[in-house]
Structure formats: structure tokens, C-alpha cells
Amino acid sequence: MKFQLTKPLKTRKSFCSKEVTTMDVKSSSCKRSRNSHVPRMRIVDLPLMILIDILSRLSIKSIFQCKTVCKFWYNVLSYDPLFVKMYQTRSQIFPCIYLIDGVGNPSFLEIKPEYSSYAHHCNRPIQLTPKFHYPPGSVFLVGLCNGFTCFVNDSTNIDQKHSLYIGNPLLGEYFEVKLPKWEITDCGVTYGFCFSKASGKYKVLRLVVGKLTKVSGLEVYTLGIGEKWRNVGKIPCPACYKFGKVNINGALHWMDSEKNDIIYSFDIETEKIKSLPAPLGLVNPPWNLKLVELGNYLCLTDYYNTNIDIWRMKEYGISESWTKDIILVDSIPRSMVHFNFEPILMWKDGEILIQSGTKLALYDPKMKSFRLVYFHSEVITAVTYIPSFYSLKTVMGDKFQVSNVYPKTRIV
């Protein structure tokens, strides 16, 4: 017989209540005796691989909190390659969105399986508090690779000095890249930032535009390999003299400056230039086309009066594999600009996150409909971002001088 009473009943005699209390004490004593033989498992007793698997599933804020638990956890979350690999693999499925608002404040929105574009409380971006010591002037994002960013400061015309920076915004680290001197025949320059999975090297491309030729000289700077820029030859100028941020299939891609039927690629490992076929029947000139990466596919957007076409190359390098999603202009929300559509990432259930002007919206290809995504402020730049907990010194070397700003991040 089991008793559930822990207090004596007023209607029963005192000896009965005393008896119940005594039996409860004996019962609890026996339970404690039995439980004392069961070993207690602590999280620190878990095998390292299981511990890393658990930690890699946490949010960015929780990971920073775990780094303060003990020195062992700090080292695991800062330097262990298995943690970095597991975290980045999951981040490929649920990446962050790197945001820059109208006054130049950077932040990023962390997307998890439970994320809802309708819930305002879920849309709290991680605000980057470090104020990097960039020289005065506008700062433009060149590209992002594995959590590292590349920015150029001010204009890239020959008559104005500019600076180039590599940083890890999550850790508040950055350094300035030493640039070559201008030549008399140069009239402009543009930059690209890319990563080679084969060698694990990060590279900065510098395209110097000449005054009298449409073919430009390309220079390459490899992070962690001295401070020397290497000349790798002449290449065709990209449209609008910009490389873009499309780093896919081991290559950086850009449109031709004059023809809309040619896409050029720079093989990051071999440093060779190749050409790819663009979709047939494009309406706009190359400087009005948007070349992007979407769902690990090479994509291109083309806008005209009634439609916005999103082209995807299903098999890389095969011209016949281009497929088209048609967005009717009439289906676009009135608050969105029609002529500046740029797909950012493939959402769950096949929805596409699109930026248009300062607005973000989700497009459902099945329903042919949009729904706006609400943020804390207007968005000027929005790109896919995979955070990195690696210090820049893991790439540049322990002795390399890296500027560090602390505190790193805060949740707003």
C-alpha cells in the first residue's frame, strides 16, 4: 500500500498521521539509498564528439555564453576544427543574413528552424557593437567568405585614396590590407573576395582598369602568404567594373561588360579565367542583370515591363540546364521597388528571400505570392552570412597584428 499524504488529516487520530509520516520517511530513505548507487552523468563527462555536436546546435548568443564556462570549453569553441565544421555545416542549412541599415550600422539575423517571418520578437538581429577604426567616408562590402568580410573604404577612382579591410565582425577583429601603388595608366580599380575549399586559402582580387583598353590587369593577394600582390594576367572587364559576391563551385563569377550572353568565372584554385553561357533571350544589358547564388546554384535575374525572371543553372556549366521562374510584376507588393530585385537565399519550403530597395520579402514560387519580412529598420544591404568563431590569426598566423574591438556583440 502506498500513501500519498504528507500532512496529517484533521479527521484522523494523531497516531495515524504519525504512522503515515514515519512510513514516508522510511520510503524516501530507501529511495535515496537506491539512487545513491546510480552514477550521475554530467555534461562534462560526455565524449568530446557528442559535446561538440550539442554545442554546434546552439545559437550565437548561447555559444558566447558557453565560452565563459571554463577554459576547456573556450578552447573547443574557439579553435576546435570539428566544432567549426559541424557549426558551418548546419549554418549552410540555416544561415544568417548580414544586414546594413540606412546609417551604415551592420548586424545579422540568425535563422533557425523555428524562425517565423511573421513574429516580430523573432526578428531581433545581433547588433555588431564594435566601431572599426575605418577612415572617414563610405564603406562598401566587397564580399563574405566563411564569416570573414572584405570592405573597401571610399571611392576606388584613381584620384582618391581608398583602403581595404579584412575582418571577422563576430569577434570584432579586422586588419588593413596593404595596397600596391597606382600607375599613371590606371583609371580605376575593383575588388573581389573569395575562398578555395581545395586549399583552404582566402584570396582578394584586384582588377586594375586601364584608360585605353577594355582588358584589365588582375592581381591576387592570398591571406597568410606575406603581403605581396601577384599579377596573374589580363582579364575581360566585369559589368559596372564590379566582381560581385557570387562564389560558387570553386569560382568567382561576373557578367561581361558589354554582352549579356557571357558569364566569366575565376577559378580560385588554379587562378584561370573561364566563360559560361548565360540564359538565352535576356532582355536587359549586362549592367542591369543581377548575378547571385541561390540554394548553391548560379542564378541570374532579368527584369522587364511585366515579368521578373529568376534563372537557375541546375547543372553547372551546362547551358541547357538554365531554368526560369517567372514573377509577375502585378503580384509584387506596392511598397516594393520593381526594378532592383535581388534574391538572397532559399528559405524553407522553397520560398525565396528577395531584397528590393530597402524592403525584404518572401516569394512563394508555388503560390506565386509575396509576403513582407519585417525588421527593426530599413535595409540597404542584405546578404547570406555564415558566422565564424575562428580568429583571423588562424589564417594570418599567431604573430600577425590584428586589431580587436571589444565587446563583440549584443542582442537588441
PDB file of C-alpha atoms in Angstrom, residues 185-394:
ATOM      1  CA  THR A 185      47.839  54.482 -66.952  1.00  0.00           C
ATOM      2  CA  ASP A 186      45.305  53.338 -64.317  1.00  0.00           C
ATOM      3  CA  CYS A 187      41.880  54.972 -64.084  1.00  0.00           C
ATOM      4  CA  GLY A 188      40.029  52.748 -61.623  1.00  0.00           C
ATOM      5  CA  VAL A 189      40.061  49.549 -59.608  1.00  0.00           C
ATOM      6  CA  THR A 190      37.597  46.999 -58.283  1.00  0.00           C
ATOM      7  CA  TYR A 191      37.949  44.170 -55.748  1.00  0.00           C
ATOM      8  CA  GLY A 192      36.676  40.658 -55.184  1.00  0.00           C
ATOM      9  CA  PHE A 193      36.900  38.304 -52.190  1.00  0.00           C
ATOM     10  CA  CYS A 194      36.830  34.508 -52.471  1.00  0.00           C
ATOM     11  CA  PHE A 195      37.736  31.207 -50.781  1.00  0.00           C
ATOM     12  CA  SER A 196      39.161  27.967 -52.137  1.00  0.00           C
ATOM     13  CA  LYS A 197      37.819  24.808 -50.494  1.00  0.00           C
ATOM     14  CA  ALA A 198      40.588  22.757 -52.101  1.00  0.00           C
ATOM     15  CA  SER A 199      43.458  24.642 -50.456  1.00  0.00           C
ATOM     16  CA  GLY A 200      41.613  26.438 -47.648  1.00  0.00           C
ATOM     17  CA  LYS A 201      43.048  29.780 -48.849  1.00  0.00           C
ATOM     18  CA  TYR A 202      41.303  33.150 -48.854  1.00  0.00           C
ATOM     19  CA  LYS A 203      42.116  35.437 -51.766  1.00  0.00           C
ATOM     20  CA  VAL A 204      41.496  39.090 -52.602  1.00  0.00           C
ATOM     21  CA  LEU A 205      41.256  40.018 -56.293  1.00  0.00           C
ATOM     22  CA  ARG A 206      42.262  43.466 -57.514  1.00  0.00           C
ATOM     23  CA  LEU A 207      41.211  44.396 -61.035  1.00  0.00           C
ATOM     24  CA  VAL A 208      43.005  47.494 -62.334  1.00  0.00           C
ATOM     25  CA  VAL A 209      41.111  49.233 -65.122  1.00  0.00           C
ATOM     26  CA  GLY A 210      43.265  50.917 -67.780  1.00  0.00           C
ATOM     27  CA  LYS A 211      42.406  54.153 -69.575  1.00  0.00           C
ATOM     28  CA  LEU A 212      42.903  52.897 -73.121  1.00  0.00           C
ATOM     29  CA  THR A 213      41.847  49.248 -73.025  1.00  0.00           C
ATOM     30  CA  LYS A 214      38.797  47.131 -72.201  1.00  0.00           C
ATOM     31  CA  VAL A 215      41.026  44.367 -70.899  1.00  0.00           C
ATOM     32  CA  SER A 216      42.293  44.872 -67.360  1.00  0.00           C
ATOM     33  CA  GLY A 217      45.135  43.523 -65.259  1.00  0.00           C
ATOM     34  CA  LEU A 218      44.273  41.168 -62.412  1.00  0.00           C
ATOM     35  CA  GLU A 219      46.287  40.988 -59.185  1.00  0.00           C
ATOM     36  CA  VAL A 220      45.795  38.436 -56.397  1.00  0.00           C
ATOM     37  CA  TYR A 221      46.582  38.692 -52.698  1.00  0.00           C
ATOM     38  CA  THR A 222      46.459  35.449 -50.663  1.00  0.00           C
ATOM     39  CA  LEU A 223      45.747  35.859 -46.959  1.00  0.00           C
ATOM     40  CA  GLY A 224      48.502  34.469 -44.755  1.00  0.00           C
ATOM     41  CA  ILE A 225      51.094  34.363 -47.564  1.00  0.00           C
ATOM     42  CA  GLY A 226      53.123  37.524 -46.982  1.00  0.00           C
ATOM     43  CA  GLU A 227      51.916  40.920 -48.175  1.00  0.00           C
ATOM     44  CA  LYS A 228      52.720  40.556 -51.869  1.00  0.00           C
ATOM     45  CA  TRP A 229      50.220  41.084 -54.699  1.00  0.00           C
ATOM     46  CA  ARG A 230      50.785  38.768 -57.681  1.00  0.00           C
ATOM     47  CA  ASN A 231      49.955  39.726 -61.252  1.00  0.00           C
ATOM     48  CA  VAL A 232      48.106  36.812 -62.893  1.00  0.00           C
ATOM     49  CA  GLY A 233      47.447  38.375 -66.305  1.00  0.00           C
ATOM     50  CA  LYS A 234      44.768  40.227 -68.238  1.00  0.00           C
ATOM     51  CA  ILE A 235      41.037  39.523 -67.997  1.00  0.00           C
ATOM     52  CA  PRO A 236      37.854  40.999 -69.527  1.00  0.00           C
ATOM     53  CA  CYS A 237      36.305  43.842 -67.542  1.00  0.00           C
ATOM     54  CA  PRO A 238      33.226  42.960 -65.480  1.00  0.00           C
ATOM     55  CA  ALA A 239      29.959  44.849 -65.903  1.00  0.00           C
ATOM     56  CA  CYS A 240      29.945  48.164 -63.999  1.00  0.00           C
ATOM     57  CA  TYR A 241      33.563  47.304 -63.078  1.00  0.00           C
ATOM     58  CA  LYS A 242      32.351  45.119 -60.185  1.00  0.00           C
ATOM     59  CA  PHE A 243      33.103  41.467 -59.475  1.00  0.00           C
ATOM     60  CA  GLY A 244      30.075  40.813 -57.293  1.00  0.00           C
ATOM     61  CA  LYS A 245      29.823  38.242 -54.486  1.00  0.00           C
ATOM     62  CA  VAL A 246      28.949  35.016 -56.345  1.00  0.00           C
ATOM     63  CA  ASN A 247      31.446  32.478 -55.008  1.00  0.00           C
ATOM     64  CA  ILE A 248      30.203  29.066 -56.122  1.00  0.00           C
ATOM     65  CA  ASN A 249      31.674  25.806 -57.451  1.00  0.00           C
ATOM     66  CA  GLY A 250      35.185  26.967 -56.561  1.00  0.00           C
ATOM     67  CA  ALA A 251      34.969  30.122 -58.676  1.00  0.00           C
ATOM     68  CA  LEU A 252      34.061  33.804 -58.506  1.00  0.00           C
ATOM     69  CA  HIS A 253      31.628  34.929 -61.221  1.00  0.00           C
ATOM     70  CA  TRP A 254      30.748  38.167 -63.017  1.00  0.00           C
ATOM     71  CA  MET A 255      28.937  39.393 -66.131  1.00  0.00           C
ATOM     72  CA  ASP A 256      30.716  40.665 -69.233  1.00  0.00           C
ATOM     73  CA  SER A 257      30.865  44.458 -69.501  1.00  0.00           C
ATOM     74  CA  GLU A 258      29.144  44.655 -72.921  1.00  0.00           C
ATOM     75  CA  LYS A 259      27.477  41.346 -73.829  1.00  0.00           C
ATOM     76  CA  ASN A 260      24.622  39.840 -71.815  1.00  0.00           C
ATOM     77  CA  ASP A 261      25.211  36.274 -73.042  1.00  0.00           C
ATOM     78  CA  ILE A 262      28.604  35.682 -71.364  1.00  0.00           C
ATOM     79  CA  ILE A 263      29.418  34.969 -67.712  1.00  0.00           C
ATOM     80  CA  TYR A 264      33.070  34.869 -66.667  1.00  0.00           C
ATOM     81  CA  SER A 265      34.469  32.812 -63.795  1.00  0.00           C
ATOM     82  CA  PHE A 266      37.765  32.963 -61.920  1.00  0.00           C
ATOM     83  CA  ASP A 267      38.877  29.531 -60.714  1.00  0.00           C
ATOM     84  CA  ILE A 268      40.098  30.290 -57.194  1.00  0.00           C
ATOM     85  CA  GLU A 269      42.485  27.345 -57.019  1.00  0.00           C
ATOM     86  CA  THR A 270      44.067  27.435 -60.488  1.00  0.00           C
ATOM     87  CA  GLU A 271      43.598  31.229 -60.960  1.00  0.00           C
ATOM     88  CA  LYS A 272      42.394  30.675 -64.529  1.00  0.00           C
ATOM     89  CA  ILE A 273      39.591  32.556 -66.280  1.00  0.00           C
ATOM     90  CA  LYS A 274      36.753  30.638 -67.964  1.00  0.00           C
ATOM     91  CA  SER A 275      33.480  31.610 -69.608  1.00  0.00           C
ATOM     92  CA  LEU A 276      29.996  30.204 -69.034  1.00  0.00           C
ATOM     93  CA  PRO A 277      26.897  30.544 -71.222  1.00  0.00           C
ATOM     94  CA  ALA A 278      24.202  32.892 -69.942  1.00  0.00           C
ATOM     95  CA  PRO A 279      20.496  32.093 -70.500  1.00  0.00           C
ATOM     96  CA  LEU A 280      19.207  32.760 -73.999  1.00  0.00           C
ATOM     97  CA  GLY A 281      16.860  35.664 -74.678  1.00  0.00           C
ATOM     98  CA  LEU A 282      17.878  38.013 -71.861  1.00  0.00           C
ATOM     99  CA  VAL A 283      16.233  41.410 -72.247  1.00  0.00           C
ATOM    100  CA  ASN A 284      18.462  43.758 -70.267  1.00  0.00           C
ATOM    101  CA  PRO A 285      22.074  44.828 -70.877  1.00  0.00           C
ATOM    102  CA  PRO A 286      24.646  43.145 -68.571  1.00  0.00           C
ATOM    103  CA  TRP A 287      24.896  46.092 -66.139  1.00  0.00           C
ATOM    104  CA  ASN A 288      21.173  45.723 -65.307  1.00  0.00           C
ATOM    105  CA  LEU A 289      21.320  41.960 -64.693  1.00  0.00           C
ATOM    106  CA  LYS A 290      21.805  40.541 -61.187  1.00  0.00           C
ATOM    107  CA  LEU A 291      24.121  37.546 -60.812  1.00  0.00           C
ATOM    108  CA  VAL A 292      23.597  35.784 -57.460  1.00  0.00           C
ATOM    109  CA  GLU A 293      23.954  32.461 -55.643  1.00  0.00           C
ATOM    110  CA  LEU A 294      20.703  30.826 -54.598  1.00  0.00           C
ATOM    111  CA  GLY A 295      20.441  27.395 -53.000  1.00  0.00           C
ATOM    112  CA  ASN A 296      24.019  26.598 -54.141  1.00  0.00           C
ATOM    113  CA  TYR A 297      23.002  27.353 -57.741  1.00  0.00           C
ATOM    114  CA  LEU A 298      24.307  30.053 -60.045  1.00  0.00           C
ATOM    115  CA  CYS A 299      21.350  32.387 -60.608  1.00  0.00           C
ATOM    116  CA  LEU A 300      20.539  35.470 -62.641  1.00  0.00           C
ATOM    117  CA  THR A 301      17.613  37.913 -62.526  1.00  0.00           C
ATOM    118  CA  ASP A 302      16.255  39.791 -65.523  1.00  0.00           C
ATOM    119  CA  TYR A 303      13.557  42.474 -65.220  1.00  0.00           C
ATOM    120  CA  TYR A 304      11.255  43.890 -67.868  1.00  0.00           C
ATOM    121  CA  ASN A 305       7.818  45.526 -68.013  1.00  0.00           C
ATOM    122  CA  THR A 306       5.569  42.666 -66.965  1.00  0.00           C
ATOM    123  CA  ASN A 307       7.883  39.983 -65.554  1.00  0.00           C
ATOM    124  CA  ILE A 308      10.900  39.424 -63.354  1.00  0.00           C
ATOM    125  CA  ASP A 309      12.699  36.257 -64.446  1.00  0.00           C
ATOM    126  CA  ILE A 310      14.847  34.298 -61.984  1.00  0.00           C
ATOM    127  CA  TRP A 311      17.143  31.930 -63.898  1.00  0.00           C
ATOM    128  CA  ARG A 312      18.878  28.993 -62.202  1.00  0.00           C
ATOM    129  CA  MET A 313      21.661  26.859 -63.673  1.00  0.00           C
ATOM    130  CA  LYS A 314      20.695  23.396 -62.386  1.00  0.00           C
ATOM    131  CA  GLU A 315      23.862  21.737 -63.769  1.00  0.00           C
ATOM    132  CA  TYR A 316      26.909  23.945 -63.504  1.00  0.00           C
ATOM    133  CA  GLY A 317      28.407  24.830 -66.881  1.00  0.00           C
ATOM    134  CA  ILE A 318      25.570  23.256 -68.918  1.00  0.00           C
ATOM    135  CA  SER A 319      23.703  25.875 -70.944  1.00  0.00           C
ATOM    136  CA  GLU A 320      20.633  23.640 -71.392  1.00  0.00           C
ATOM    137  CA  SER A 321      20.192  23.377 -67.607  1.00  0.00           C
ATOM    138  CA  TRP A 322      19.066  27.002 -67.174  1.00  0.00           C
ATOM    139  CA  THR A 323      15.504  27.021 -65.779  1.00  0.00           C
ATOM    140  CA  LYS A 324      13.282  30.045 -65.254  1.00  0.00           C
ATOM    141  CA  ASP A 325      10.866  31.156 -62.528  1.00  0.00           C
ATOM    142  CA  ILE A 326       8.597  33.974 -63.693  1.00  0.00           C
ATOM    143  CA  ILE A 327       7.396  36.592 -61.216  1.00  0.00           C
ATOM    144  CA  LEU A 328       4.525  38.752 -62.442  1.00  0.00           C
ATOM    145  CA  VAL A 329       5.018  42.427 -61.649  1.00  0.00           C
ATOM    146  CA  ASP A 330       1.338  42.680 -60.654  1.00  0.00           C
ATOM    147  CA  SER A 331       1.967  40.237 -57.782  1.00  0.00           C
ATOM    148  CA  ILE A 332       4.685  42.410 -56.195  1.00  0.00           C
ATOM    149  CA  PRO A 333       3.616  44.430 -53.112  1.00  0.00           C
ATOM    150  CA  ARG A 334       3.175  48.111 -53.885  1.00  0.00           C
ATOM    151  CA  SER A 335       5.719  49.114 -51.222  1.00  0.00           C
ATOM    152  CA  MET A 336       8.492  47.256 -53.087  1.00  0.00           C
ATOM    153  CA  VAL A 337      10.580  48.614 -55.957  1.00  0.00           C
ATOM    154  CA  HIS A 338      10.193  46.593 -59.168  1.00  0.00           C
ATOM    155  CA  PHE A 339      13.481  47.234 -60.945  1.00  0.00           C
ATOM    156  CA  ASN A 340      16.036  46.228 -58.309  1.00  0.00           C
ATOM    157  CA  PHE A 341      15.161  42.648 -57.353  1.00  0.00           C
ATOM    158  CA  GLU A 342      17.940  40.537 -55.839  1.00  0.00           C
ATOM    159  CA  PRO A 343      17.358  37.000 -54.473  1.00  0.00           C
ATOM    160  CA  ILE A 344      19.306  36.386 -51.254  1.00  0.00           C
ATOM    161  CA  LEU A 345      18.648  32.827 -50.116  1.00  0.00           C
ATOM    162  CA  MET A 346      16.355  29.850 -50.483  1.00  0.00           C
ATOM    163  CA  TRP A 347      14.002  29.667 -47.497  1.00  0.00           C
ATOM    164  CA  LYS A 348      12.282  26.634 -46.036  1.00  0.00           C
ATOM    165  CA  ASP A 349       9.560  25.084 -48.241  1.00  0.00           C
ATOM    166  CA  GLY A 350      11.226  26.532 -51.351  1.00  0.00           C
ATOM    167  CA  GLU A 351      10.426  30.176 -50.636  1.00  0.00           C
ATOM    168  CA  ILE A 352      12.934  32.762 -51.854  1.00  0.00           C
ATOM    169  CA  LEU A 353      14.034  35.698 -49.728  1.00  0.00           C
ATOM    170  CA  ILE A 354      14.297  38.734 -52.003  1.00  0.00           C
ATOM    171  CA  GLN A 355      15.554  42.264 -51.450  1.00  0.00           C
ATOM    172  CA  SER A 356      14.023  45.134 -53.376  1.00  0.00           C
ATOM    173  CA  GLY A 357      15.196  48.601 -52.446  1.00  0.00           C
ATOM    174  CA  THR A 358      15.054  48.806 -48.646  1.00  0.00           C
ATOM    175  CA  LYS A 359      12.445  46.035 -48.314  1.00  0.00           C
ATOM    176  CA  LEU A 360      12.737  42.280 -47.829  1.00  0.00           C
ATOM    177  CA  ALA A 361      10.046  39.813 -48.821  1.00  0.00           C
ATOM    178  CA  LEU A 362       9.475  36.085 -49.203  1.00  0.00           C
ATOM    179  CA  TYR A 363       8.322  34.846 -52.590  1.00  0.00           C
ATOM    180  CA  ASP A 364       6.487  31.518 -52.839  1.00  0.00           C
ATOM    181  CA  PRO A 365       7.038  30.063 -56.352  1.00  0.00           C
ATOM    182  CA  LYS A 366       4.147  27.597 -55.874  1.00  0.00           C
ATOM    183  CA  MET A 367       1.561  30.162 -54.820  1.00  0.00           C
ATOM    184  CA  LYS A 368       3.073  32.982 -56.930  1.00  0.00           C
ATOM    185  CA  SER A 369       2.715  35.307 -53.951  1.00  0.00           C
ATOM    186  CA  PHE A 370       4.762  37.607 -51.708  1.00  0.00           C
ATOM    187  CA  ARG A 371       4.780  38.378 -48.012  1.00  0.00           C
ATOM    188  CA  LEU A 372       6.875  41.129 -46.489  1.00  0.00           C
ATOM    189  CA  VAL A 373       9.517  40.331 -43.858  1.00  0.00           C
ATOM    190  CA  TYR A 374       9.621  42.930 -41.116  1.00  0.00           C
ATOM    191  CA  PHE A 375      12.815  44.126 -39.453  1.00  0.00           C
ATOM    192  CA  HIS A 376      13.744  46.792 -36.939  1.00  0.00           C
ATOM    193  CA  SER A 377      14.743  49.271 -39.660  1.00  0.00           C
ATOM    194  CA  GLU A 378      15.159  49.725 -43.404  1.00  0.00           C
ATOM    195  CA  VAL A 379      17.766  47.503 -45.052  1.00  0.00           C
ATOM    196  CA  ILE A 380      20.331  48.827 -47.531  1.00  0.00           C
ATOM    197  CA  THR A 381      22.412  45.648 -47.899  1.00  0.00           C
ATOM    198  CA  ALA A 382      21.324  42.065 -47.183  1.00  0.00           C
ATOM    199  CA  VAL A 383      23.489  39.030 -47.995  1.00  0.00           C
ATOM    200  CA  THR A 384      23.794  35.447 -46.798  1.00  0.00           C
ATOM    201  CA  TYR A 385      26.274  35.149 -43.928  1.00  0.00           C
ATOM    202  CA  ILE A 386      27.767  32.121 -42.144  1.00  0.00           C
ATOM    203  CA  PRO A 387      29.350  33.233 -38.836  1.00  0.00           C
ATOM    204  CA  SER A 388      32.852  32.149 -37.868  1.00  0.00           C
ATOM    205  CA  PHE A 389      34.247  31.745 -34.358  1.00  0.00           C
ATOM    206  CA  TYR A 390      37.762  31.476 -35.797  1.00  0.00           C
ATOM    207  CA  SER A 391      40.145  34.354 -35.176  1.00  0.00           C
ATOM    208  CA  LEU A 392      41.784  35.998 -38.180  1.00  0.00           C
ATOM    209  CA  LYS A 393      45.078  34.829 -36.683  1.00  0.00           C
ATOM    210  CA  THR A 394      44.200  31.241 -37.608  1.00  0.00           C
TER     211      THR A 394
END
